[in-house]
mmCIF file of C-alpha atoms in Angstrom:
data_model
loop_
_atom_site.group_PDB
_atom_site.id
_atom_site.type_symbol
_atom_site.label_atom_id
_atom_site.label_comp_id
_atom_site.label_asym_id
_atom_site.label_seq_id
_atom_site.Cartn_x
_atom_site.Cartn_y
_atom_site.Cartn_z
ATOM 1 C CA UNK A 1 -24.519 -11.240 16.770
ATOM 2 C CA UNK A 2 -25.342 -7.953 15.239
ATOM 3 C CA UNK A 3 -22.952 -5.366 14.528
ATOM 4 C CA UNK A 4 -23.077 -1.607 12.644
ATOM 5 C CA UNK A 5 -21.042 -0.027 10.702
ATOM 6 C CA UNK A 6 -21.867 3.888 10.657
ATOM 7 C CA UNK A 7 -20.380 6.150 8.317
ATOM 8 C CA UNK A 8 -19.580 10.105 9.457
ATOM 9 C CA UNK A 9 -22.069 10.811 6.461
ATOM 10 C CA UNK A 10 -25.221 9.508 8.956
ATOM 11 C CA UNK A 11 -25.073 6.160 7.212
ATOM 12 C CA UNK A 12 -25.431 3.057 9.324
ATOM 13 C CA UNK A 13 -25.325 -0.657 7.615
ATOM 14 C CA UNK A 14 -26.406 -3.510 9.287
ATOM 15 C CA UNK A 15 -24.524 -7.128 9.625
ATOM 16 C CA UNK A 16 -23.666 -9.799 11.342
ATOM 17 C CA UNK A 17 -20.062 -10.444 13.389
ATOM 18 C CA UNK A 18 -17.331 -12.127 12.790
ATOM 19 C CA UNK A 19 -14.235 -12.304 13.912
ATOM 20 C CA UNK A 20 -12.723 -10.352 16.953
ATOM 21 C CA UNK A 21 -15.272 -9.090 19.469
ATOM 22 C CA UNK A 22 -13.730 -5.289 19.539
ATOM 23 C CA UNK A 23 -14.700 -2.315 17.788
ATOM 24 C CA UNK A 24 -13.174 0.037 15.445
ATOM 25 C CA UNK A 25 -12.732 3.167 13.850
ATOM 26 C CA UNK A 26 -10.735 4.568 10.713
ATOM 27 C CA UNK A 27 -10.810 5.706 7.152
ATOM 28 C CA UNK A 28 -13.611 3.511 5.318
ATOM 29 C CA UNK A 29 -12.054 2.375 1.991
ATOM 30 C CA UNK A 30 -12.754 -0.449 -0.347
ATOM 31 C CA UNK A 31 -10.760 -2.619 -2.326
ATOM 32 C CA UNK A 32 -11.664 -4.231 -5.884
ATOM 33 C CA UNK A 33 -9.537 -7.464 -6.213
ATOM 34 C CA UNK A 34 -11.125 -10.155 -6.294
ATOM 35 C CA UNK A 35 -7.995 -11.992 -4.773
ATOM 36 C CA UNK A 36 -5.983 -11.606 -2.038
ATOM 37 C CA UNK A 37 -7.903 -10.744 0.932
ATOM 38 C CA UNK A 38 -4.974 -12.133 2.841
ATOM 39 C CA UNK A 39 -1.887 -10.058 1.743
ATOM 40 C CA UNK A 40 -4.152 -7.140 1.833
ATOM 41 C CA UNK A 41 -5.520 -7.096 5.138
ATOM 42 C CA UNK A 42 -1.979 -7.568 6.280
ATOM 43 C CA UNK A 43 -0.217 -5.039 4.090
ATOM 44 C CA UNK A 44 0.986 -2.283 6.338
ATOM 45 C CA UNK A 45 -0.033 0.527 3.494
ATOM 46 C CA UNK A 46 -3.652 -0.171 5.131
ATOM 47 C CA UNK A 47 -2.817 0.132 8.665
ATOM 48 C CA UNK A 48 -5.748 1.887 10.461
ATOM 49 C CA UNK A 49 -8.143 1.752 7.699
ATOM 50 C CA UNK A 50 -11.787 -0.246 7.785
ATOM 51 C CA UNK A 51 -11.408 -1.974 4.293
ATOM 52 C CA UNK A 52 -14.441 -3.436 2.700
ATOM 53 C CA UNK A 53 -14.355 -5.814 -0.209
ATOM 54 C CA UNK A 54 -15.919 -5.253 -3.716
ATOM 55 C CA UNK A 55 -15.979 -8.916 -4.620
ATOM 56 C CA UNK A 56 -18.870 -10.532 -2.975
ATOM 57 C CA UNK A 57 -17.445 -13.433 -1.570
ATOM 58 C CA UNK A 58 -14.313 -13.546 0.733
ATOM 59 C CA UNK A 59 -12.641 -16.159 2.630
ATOM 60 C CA UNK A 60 -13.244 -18.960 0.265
ATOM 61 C CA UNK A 61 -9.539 -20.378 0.075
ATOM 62 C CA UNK A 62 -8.551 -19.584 3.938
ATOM 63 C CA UNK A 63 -5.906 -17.873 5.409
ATOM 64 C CA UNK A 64 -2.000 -19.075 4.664
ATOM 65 C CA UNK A 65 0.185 -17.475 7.281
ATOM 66 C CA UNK A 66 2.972 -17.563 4.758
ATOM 67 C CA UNK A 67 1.317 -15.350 2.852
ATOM 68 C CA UNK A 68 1.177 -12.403 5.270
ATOM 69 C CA UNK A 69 2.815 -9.688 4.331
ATOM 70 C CA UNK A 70 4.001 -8.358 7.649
ATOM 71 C CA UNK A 71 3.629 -9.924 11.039
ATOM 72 C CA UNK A 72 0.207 -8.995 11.601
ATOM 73 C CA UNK A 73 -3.284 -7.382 10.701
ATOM 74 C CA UNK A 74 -2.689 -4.184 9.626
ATOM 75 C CA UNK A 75 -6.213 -3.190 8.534
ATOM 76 C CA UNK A 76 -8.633 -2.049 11.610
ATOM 77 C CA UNK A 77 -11.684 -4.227 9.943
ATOM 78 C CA UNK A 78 -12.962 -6.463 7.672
ATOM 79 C CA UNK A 79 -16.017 -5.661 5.966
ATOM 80 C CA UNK A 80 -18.001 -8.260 3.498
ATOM 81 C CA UNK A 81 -20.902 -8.959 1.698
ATOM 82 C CA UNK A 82 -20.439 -12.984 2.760
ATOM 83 C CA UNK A 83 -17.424 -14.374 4.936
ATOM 84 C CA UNK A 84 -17.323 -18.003 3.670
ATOM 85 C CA UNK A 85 -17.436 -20.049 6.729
ATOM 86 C CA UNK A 86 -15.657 -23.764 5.135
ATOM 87 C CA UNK A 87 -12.471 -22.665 3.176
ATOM 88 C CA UNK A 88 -11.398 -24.688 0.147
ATOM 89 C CA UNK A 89 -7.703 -25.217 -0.275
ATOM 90 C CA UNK A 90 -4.650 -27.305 0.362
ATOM 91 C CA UNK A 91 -2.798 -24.571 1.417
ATOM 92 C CA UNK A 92 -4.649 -23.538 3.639
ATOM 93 C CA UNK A 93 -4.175 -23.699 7.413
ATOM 94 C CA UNK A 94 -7.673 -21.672 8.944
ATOM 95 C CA UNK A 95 -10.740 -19.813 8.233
ATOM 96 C CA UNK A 96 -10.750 -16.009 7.517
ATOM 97 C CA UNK A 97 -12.835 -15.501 10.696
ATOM 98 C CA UNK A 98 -10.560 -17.872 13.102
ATOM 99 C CA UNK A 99 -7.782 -15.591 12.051
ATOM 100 C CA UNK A 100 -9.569 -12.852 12.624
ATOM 101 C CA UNK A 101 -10.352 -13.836 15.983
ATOM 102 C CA UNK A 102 -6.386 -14.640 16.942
ATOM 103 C CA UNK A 103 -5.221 -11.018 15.131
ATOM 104 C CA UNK A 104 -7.929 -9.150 17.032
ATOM 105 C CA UNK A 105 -9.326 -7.862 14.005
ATOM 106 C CA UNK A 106 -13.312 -7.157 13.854
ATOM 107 C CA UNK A 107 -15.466 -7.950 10.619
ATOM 108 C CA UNK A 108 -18.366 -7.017 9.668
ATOM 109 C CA UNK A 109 -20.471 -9.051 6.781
ATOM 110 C CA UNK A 110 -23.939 -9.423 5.678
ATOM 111 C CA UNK A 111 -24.323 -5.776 4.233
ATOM 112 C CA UNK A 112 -25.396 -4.599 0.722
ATOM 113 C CA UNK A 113 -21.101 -3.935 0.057
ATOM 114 C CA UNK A 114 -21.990 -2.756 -3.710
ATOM 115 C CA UNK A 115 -24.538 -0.064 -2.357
ATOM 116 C CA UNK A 116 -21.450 0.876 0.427
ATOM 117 C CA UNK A 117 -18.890 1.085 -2.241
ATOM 118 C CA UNK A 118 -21.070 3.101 -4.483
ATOM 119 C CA UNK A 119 -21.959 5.396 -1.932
ATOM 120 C CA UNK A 120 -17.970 6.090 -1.330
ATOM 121 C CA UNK A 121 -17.265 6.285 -4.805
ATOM 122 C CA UNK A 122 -19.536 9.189 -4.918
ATOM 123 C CA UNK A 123 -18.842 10.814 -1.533
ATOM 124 C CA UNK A 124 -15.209 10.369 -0.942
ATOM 125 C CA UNK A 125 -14.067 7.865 1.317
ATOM 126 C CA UNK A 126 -14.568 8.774 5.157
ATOM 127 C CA UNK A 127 -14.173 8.103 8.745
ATOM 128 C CA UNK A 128 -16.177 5.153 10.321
ATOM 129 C CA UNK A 129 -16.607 3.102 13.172
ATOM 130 C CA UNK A 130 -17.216 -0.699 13.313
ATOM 131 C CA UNK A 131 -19.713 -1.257 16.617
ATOM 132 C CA UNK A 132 -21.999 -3.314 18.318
ATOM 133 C CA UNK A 133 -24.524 -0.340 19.520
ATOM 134 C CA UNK A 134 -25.145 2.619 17.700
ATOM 135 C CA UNK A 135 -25.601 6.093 19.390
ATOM 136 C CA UNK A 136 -26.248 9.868 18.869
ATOM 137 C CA UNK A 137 -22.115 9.485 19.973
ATOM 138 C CA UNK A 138 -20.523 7.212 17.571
ATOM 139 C CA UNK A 139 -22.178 9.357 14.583
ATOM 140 C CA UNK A 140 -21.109 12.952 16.559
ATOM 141 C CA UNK A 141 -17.562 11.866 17.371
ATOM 142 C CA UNK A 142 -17.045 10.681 13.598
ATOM 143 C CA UNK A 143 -18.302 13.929 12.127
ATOM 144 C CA UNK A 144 -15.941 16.547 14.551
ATOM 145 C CA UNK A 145 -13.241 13.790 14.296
ATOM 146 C CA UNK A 146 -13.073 13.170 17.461
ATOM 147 C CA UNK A 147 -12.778 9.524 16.672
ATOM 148 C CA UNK A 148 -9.809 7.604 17.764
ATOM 149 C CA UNK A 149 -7.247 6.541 15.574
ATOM 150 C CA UNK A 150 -4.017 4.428 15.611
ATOM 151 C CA UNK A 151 -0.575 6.163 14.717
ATOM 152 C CA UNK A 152 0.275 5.850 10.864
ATOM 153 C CA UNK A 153 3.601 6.392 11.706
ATOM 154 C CA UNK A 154 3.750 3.730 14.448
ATOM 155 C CA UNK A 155 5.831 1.417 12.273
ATOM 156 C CA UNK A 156 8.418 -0.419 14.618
ATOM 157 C CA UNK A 157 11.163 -0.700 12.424
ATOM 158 C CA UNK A 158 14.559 -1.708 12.985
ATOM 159 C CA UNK A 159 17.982 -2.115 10.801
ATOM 160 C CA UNK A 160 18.175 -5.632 9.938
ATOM 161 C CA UNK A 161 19.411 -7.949 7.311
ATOM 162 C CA UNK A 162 16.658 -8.781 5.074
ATOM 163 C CA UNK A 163 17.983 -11.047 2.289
ATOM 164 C CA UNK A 164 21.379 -12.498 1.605
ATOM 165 C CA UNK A 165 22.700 -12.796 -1.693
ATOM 166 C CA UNK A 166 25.291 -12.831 -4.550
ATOM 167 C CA UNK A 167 23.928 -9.848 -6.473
ATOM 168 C CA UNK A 168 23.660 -5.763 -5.667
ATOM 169 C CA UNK A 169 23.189 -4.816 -1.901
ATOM 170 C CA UNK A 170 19.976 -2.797 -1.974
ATOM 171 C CA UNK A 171 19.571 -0.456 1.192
ATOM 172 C CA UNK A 172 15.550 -0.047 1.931
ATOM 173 C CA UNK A 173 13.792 3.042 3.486
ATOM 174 C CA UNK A 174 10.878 1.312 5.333
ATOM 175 C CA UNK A 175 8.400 3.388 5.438
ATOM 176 C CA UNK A 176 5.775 0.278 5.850
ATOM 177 C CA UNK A 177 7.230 -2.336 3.394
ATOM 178 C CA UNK A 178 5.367 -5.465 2.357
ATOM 179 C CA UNK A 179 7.436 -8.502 2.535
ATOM 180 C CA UNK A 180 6.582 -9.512 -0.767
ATOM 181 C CA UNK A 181 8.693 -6.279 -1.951
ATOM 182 C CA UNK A 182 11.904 -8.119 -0.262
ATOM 183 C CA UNK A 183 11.078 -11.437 -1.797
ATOM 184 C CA UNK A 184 11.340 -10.017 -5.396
ATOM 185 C CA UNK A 185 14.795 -8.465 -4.601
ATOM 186 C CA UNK A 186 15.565 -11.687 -3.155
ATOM 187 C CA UNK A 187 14.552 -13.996 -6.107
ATOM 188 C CA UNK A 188 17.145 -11.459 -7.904
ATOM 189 C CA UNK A 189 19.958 -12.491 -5.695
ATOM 190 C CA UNK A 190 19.987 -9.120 -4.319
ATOM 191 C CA UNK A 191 20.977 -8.506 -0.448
ATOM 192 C CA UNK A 192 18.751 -6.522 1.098
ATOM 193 C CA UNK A 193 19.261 -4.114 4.862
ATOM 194 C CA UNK A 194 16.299 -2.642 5.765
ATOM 195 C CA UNK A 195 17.074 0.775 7.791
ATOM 196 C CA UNK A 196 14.033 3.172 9.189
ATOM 197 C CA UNK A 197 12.038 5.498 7.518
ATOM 198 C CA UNK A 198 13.997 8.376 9.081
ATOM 199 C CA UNK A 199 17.500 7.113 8.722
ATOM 200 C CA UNK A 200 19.830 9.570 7.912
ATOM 201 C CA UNK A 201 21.213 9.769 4.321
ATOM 202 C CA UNK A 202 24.774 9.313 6.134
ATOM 203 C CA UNK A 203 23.892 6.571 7.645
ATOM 204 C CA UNK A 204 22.446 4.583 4.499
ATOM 205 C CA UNK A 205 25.593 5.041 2.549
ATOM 206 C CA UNK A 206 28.064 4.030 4.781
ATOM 207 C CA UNK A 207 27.510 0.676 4.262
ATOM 208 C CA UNK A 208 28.108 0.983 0.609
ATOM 209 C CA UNK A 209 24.543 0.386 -1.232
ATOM 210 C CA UNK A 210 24.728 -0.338 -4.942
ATOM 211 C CA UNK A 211 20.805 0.801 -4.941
ATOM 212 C CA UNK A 212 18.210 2.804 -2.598
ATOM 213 C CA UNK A 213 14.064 1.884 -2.876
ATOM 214 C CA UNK A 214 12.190 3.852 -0.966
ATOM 215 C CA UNK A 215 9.291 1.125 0.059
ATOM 216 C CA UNK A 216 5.656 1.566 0.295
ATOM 217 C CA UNK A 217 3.708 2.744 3.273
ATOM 218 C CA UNK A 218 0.627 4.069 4.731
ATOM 219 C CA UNK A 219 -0.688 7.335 5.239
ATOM 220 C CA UNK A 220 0.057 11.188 4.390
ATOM 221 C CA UNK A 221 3.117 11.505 2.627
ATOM 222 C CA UNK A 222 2.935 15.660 4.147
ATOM 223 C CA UNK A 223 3.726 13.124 7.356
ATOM 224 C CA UNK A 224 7.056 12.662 6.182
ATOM 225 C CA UNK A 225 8.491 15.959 4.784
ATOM 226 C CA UNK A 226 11.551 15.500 7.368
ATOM 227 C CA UNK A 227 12.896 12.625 4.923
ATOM 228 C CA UNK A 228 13.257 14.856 1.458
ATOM 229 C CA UNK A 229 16.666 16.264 2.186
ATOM 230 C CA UNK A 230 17.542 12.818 2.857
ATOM 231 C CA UNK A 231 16.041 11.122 -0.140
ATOM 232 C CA UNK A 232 17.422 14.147 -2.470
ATOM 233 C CA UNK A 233 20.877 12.775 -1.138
ATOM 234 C CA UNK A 234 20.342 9.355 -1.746
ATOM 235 C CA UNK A 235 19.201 9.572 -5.212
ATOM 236 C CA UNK A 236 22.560 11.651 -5.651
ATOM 237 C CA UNK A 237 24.608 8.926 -4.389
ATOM 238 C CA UNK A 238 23.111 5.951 -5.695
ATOM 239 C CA UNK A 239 20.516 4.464 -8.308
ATOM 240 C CA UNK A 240 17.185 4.985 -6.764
ATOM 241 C CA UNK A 241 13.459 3.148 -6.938
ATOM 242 C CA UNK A 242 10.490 4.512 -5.247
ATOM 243 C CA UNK A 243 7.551 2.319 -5.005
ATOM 244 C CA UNK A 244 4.110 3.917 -3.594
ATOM 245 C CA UNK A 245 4.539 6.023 -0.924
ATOM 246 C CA UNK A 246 8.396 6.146 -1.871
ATOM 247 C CA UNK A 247 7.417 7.427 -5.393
ATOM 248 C CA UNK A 248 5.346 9.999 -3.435
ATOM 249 C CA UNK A 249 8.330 11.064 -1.462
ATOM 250 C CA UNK A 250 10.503 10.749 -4.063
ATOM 251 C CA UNK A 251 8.459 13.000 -6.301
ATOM 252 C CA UNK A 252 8.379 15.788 -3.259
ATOM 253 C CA UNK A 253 11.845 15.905 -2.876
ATOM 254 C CA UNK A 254 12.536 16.827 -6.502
ATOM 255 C CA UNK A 255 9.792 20.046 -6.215
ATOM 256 C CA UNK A 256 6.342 18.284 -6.949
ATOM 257 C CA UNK A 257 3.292 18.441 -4.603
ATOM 258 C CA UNK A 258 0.726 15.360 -3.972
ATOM 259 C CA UNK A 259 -3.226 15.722 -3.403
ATOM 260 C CA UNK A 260 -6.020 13.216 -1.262
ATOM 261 C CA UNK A 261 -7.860 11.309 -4.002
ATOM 262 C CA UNK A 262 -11.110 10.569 -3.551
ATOM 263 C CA UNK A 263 -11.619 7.181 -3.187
ATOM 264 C CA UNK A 264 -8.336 6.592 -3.762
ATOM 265 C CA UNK A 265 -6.836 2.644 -6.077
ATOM 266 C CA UNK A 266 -6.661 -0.194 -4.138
ATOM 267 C CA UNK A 267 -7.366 -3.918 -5.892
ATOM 268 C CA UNK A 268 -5.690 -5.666 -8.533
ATOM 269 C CA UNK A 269 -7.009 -4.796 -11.859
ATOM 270 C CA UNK A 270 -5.627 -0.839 -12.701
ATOM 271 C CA UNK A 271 -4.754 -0.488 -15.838
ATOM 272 C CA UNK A 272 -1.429 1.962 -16.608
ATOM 273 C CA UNK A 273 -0.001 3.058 -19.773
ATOM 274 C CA UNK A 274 3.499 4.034 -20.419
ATOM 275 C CA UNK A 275 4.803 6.690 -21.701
ATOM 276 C CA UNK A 276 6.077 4.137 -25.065
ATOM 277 C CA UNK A 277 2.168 3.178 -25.530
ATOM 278 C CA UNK A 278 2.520 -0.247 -23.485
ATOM 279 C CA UNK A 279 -0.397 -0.817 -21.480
ATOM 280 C CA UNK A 280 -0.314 -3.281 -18.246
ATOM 281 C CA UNK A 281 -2.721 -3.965 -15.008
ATOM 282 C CA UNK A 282 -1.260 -3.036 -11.865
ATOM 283 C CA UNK A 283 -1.780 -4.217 -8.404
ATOM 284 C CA UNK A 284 -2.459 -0.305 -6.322
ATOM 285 C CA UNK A 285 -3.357 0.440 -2.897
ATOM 286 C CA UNK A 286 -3.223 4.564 -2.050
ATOM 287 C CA UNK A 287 -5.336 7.423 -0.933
ATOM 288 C CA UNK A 288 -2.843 9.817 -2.456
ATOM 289 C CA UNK A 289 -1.265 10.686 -5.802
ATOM 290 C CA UNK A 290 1.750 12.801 -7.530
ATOM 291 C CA UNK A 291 -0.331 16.459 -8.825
ATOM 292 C CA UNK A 292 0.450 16.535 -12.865
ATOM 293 C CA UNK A 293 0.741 20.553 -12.777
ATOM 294 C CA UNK A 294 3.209 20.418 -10.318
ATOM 295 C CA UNK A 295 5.655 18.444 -12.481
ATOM 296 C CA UNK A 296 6.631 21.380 -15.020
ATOM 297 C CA UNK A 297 10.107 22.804 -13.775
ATOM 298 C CA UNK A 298 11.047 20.331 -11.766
ATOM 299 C CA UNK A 299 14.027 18.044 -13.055
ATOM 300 C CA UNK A 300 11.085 14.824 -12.991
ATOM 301 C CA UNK A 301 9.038 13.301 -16.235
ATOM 302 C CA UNK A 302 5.888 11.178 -16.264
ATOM 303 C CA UNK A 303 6.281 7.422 -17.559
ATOM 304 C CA UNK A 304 3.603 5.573 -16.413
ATOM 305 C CA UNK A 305 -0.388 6.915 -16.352
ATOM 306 C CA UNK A 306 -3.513 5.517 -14.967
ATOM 307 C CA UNK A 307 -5.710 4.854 -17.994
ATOM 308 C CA UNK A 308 -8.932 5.607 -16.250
ATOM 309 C CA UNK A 309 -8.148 8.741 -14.601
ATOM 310 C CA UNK A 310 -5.187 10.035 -15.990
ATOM 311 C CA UNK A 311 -3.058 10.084 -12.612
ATOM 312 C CA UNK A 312 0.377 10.156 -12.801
ATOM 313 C CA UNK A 313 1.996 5.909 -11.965
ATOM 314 C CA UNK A 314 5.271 6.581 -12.628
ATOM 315 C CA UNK A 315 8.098 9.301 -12.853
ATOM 316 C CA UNK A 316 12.244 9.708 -13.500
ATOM 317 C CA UNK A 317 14.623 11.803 -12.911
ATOM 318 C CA UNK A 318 16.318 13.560 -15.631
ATOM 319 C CA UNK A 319 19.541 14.362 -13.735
ATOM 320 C CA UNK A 320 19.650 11.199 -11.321
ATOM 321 C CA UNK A 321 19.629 7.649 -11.869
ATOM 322 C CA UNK A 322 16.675 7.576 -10.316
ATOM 323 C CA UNK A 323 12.920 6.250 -10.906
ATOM 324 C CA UNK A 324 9.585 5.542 -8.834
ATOM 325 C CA UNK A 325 5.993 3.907 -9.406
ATOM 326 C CA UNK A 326 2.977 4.490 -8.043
ATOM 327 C CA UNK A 327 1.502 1.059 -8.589
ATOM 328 C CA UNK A 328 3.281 -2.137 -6.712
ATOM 329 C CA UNK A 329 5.043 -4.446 -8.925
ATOM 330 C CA UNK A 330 5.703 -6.883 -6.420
ATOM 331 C CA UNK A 331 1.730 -7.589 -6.928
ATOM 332 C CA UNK A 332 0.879 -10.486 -4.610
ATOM 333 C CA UNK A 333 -1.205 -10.745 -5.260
ATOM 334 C CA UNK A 334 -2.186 -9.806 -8.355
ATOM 335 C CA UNK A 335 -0.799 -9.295 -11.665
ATOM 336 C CA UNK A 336 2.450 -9.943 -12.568
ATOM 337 C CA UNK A 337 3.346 -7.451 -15.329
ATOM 338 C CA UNK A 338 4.738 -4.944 -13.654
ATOM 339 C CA UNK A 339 7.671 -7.506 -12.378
ATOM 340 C CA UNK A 340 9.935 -5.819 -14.850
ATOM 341 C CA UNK A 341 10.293 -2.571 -12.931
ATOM 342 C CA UNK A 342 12.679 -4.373 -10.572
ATOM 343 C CA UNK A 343 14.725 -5.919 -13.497
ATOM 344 C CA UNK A 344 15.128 -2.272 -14.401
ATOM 345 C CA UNK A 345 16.191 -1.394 -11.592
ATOM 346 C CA UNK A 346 19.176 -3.680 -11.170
ATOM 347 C CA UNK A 347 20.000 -2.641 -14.988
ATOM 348 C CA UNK A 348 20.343 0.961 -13.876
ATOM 349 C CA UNK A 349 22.543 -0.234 -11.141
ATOM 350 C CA UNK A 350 24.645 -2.229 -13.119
ATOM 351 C CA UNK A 351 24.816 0.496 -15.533
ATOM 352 C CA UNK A 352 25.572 3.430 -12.989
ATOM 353 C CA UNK A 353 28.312 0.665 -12.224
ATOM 354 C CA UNK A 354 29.733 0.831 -15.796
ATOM 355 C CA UNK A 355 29.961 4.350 -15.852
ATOM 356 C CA UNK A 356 31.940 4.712 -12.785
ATOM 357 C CA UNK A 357 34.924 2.187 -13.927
#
């Protein structure tokens, strides 16, 4: 069956469908890894958005439910140059367009996706809509953005106990967290309670954190300016670890400002240099970064930058034990180098431990 994708630029593409019979409209973004299809499509950071795939073929090793990394699709679409229709791999339990079907989650494949990604690396990413028929509508509601979207902040998050263990209990502001994030503090012994995004500051510390991370997420982090008071108490209280969105916030509530990229990093191959001349590839997925000329006065300094472009991947505080990264060092996928960021962090909890006996 035929199905279109049309951009709010005029541009229409072409395919054929596969998975769930329903349309969709978003943000249009792509994503270079040429892994991990999986984890990304179910990575709450990408709620809403119509993600299309650099690499050429996806859906060759099936879909793993045990690799999700929350309960469900978070991406509106799927968009490929070739869904592979007989998956190779013992771990795998279905096909990339059966799941689809059973998370009601559109695709789109068959299109020139090197020609697409081009065309948003040069325009800026932008709204778009996933359909079967194309009108004089779907292009008008797209360019007055009158297009419907679904809540970024329409996380359903509860307190809960994440992760038992022996080591440091590590108190979570879930702004959209990937499960993969809890599963590295886990493998660390840590125990891990996971509160809400909006969780009072008073709240977090009464049960007696030995760290704070502010977890990754989707969306405008201007969406989330009622939070700063509460993060500039945490990271008062306690060591502190932003990742993503949570170095975002983190960086706003010490003074800086953030900007809309334009096309944004999302894959698995960024490469980031820090500020000791150690360079590492990241695994990245945001629309938004930390603005460099906003740092000066503020109490925050750069550690980590993107080699390509320059954007800031990492900042500290000079008063606080407290740190954040742009890039996700919980990878999965992706590369593993930038593990060490959560050894760090227990280090400058065990060392914020020291100082206080």
């Amino acid at each position: 069956m035929k199905r279109y994708l049309v951009l709010a630029n005029g541009s229409i593409y072409s395919g054929e469908a596969f998975g769930a019979d329903v349309s969709a409209s978003g943000e249009l973004v792509f994503n270079t890894g040429m892994t991990g299809y999986q984890e990304t499509l179910t990575d709450p950071s990408y709620q809403g958005q119509l993600i299309v795939f650099s690499y050429p073929l996806i859906g060759n090793y099936g879909i793993n439910v045990a690799d999700n990394q929350s309960s469900k699709a978070q991406a509106a679409a799927v968009i490929v140059h070739e869904a592979a229709v007989t998956p190779s791999h013992w771990r795998s339990q279905m096909s990339l367009d059966a799941w689809a079907k059973s998370e009601q989650l559109p695709g789109l494949s068959g299109i020139d996706t090197r020609k697409l990604v081009k065309e948003l690396r040069d325009q800026g990413v932008m709204a778009a809509s996933l359909v079967d028929e194309v009108s004089d509508k779907t292009i008008a509601s797209l360019q007055s953005g009158m297009h419907v979207l679904p809540s970024l902040l329409a996380l359903a998050v509860h307190k809960h106990i994440a992760a038992k263990g022996d080591g440091p209990l590590i108190a979570v502001m879930d702004f959209g967290i990937k499960e993969s994030i809890i599963q590295a503090l886990a493998a660390r012994n840590c125990s891990v309670i996971v509160f809400p995004g909006r969780t009072t500051a008073q709240t977090v510390l009464a049960i007696h954190p030995d760290g704070i991370l502010l977890s990754n997420g989707p969306g405008d982090p201007e969406h989330w300016l009622d939070v700063l008071p509460e993060i500039r108490q945490l990271q008062q209280a306690k060591p502190l670890l932003g990742i993503c969105l949570g170095h975002q916030l983190f960086a706003m509530a010490n003074g800086a400002t953030t900007f809309k990229m334009k096309f944004g990093h999302r894959g698995f191959n960024h490469a980031v240099k820090s500020d000791d001349g150690k360079a590492f590839f990241t695994a990245q997925n945001h629309g938004f970064a930390v603005d460099i000329a906003s740092i000066p006065g503020t109490k925050l300094q750069v550690t980590y930058r993107e080699i390509n472009d320059g954007t800031i991947e990492g900042l500290q505080s000079t008063q606080d034990a407290a740190f954040s990264v742009q890039f996700h060092p919980e990878a999965a996928p992706g590369p593993h180098d930038g593990q060490a960021i959560f050894d760090q962090f227990l280090q400058l909890i065990g060392q914020t431990k020291q100082q206080l006996t």
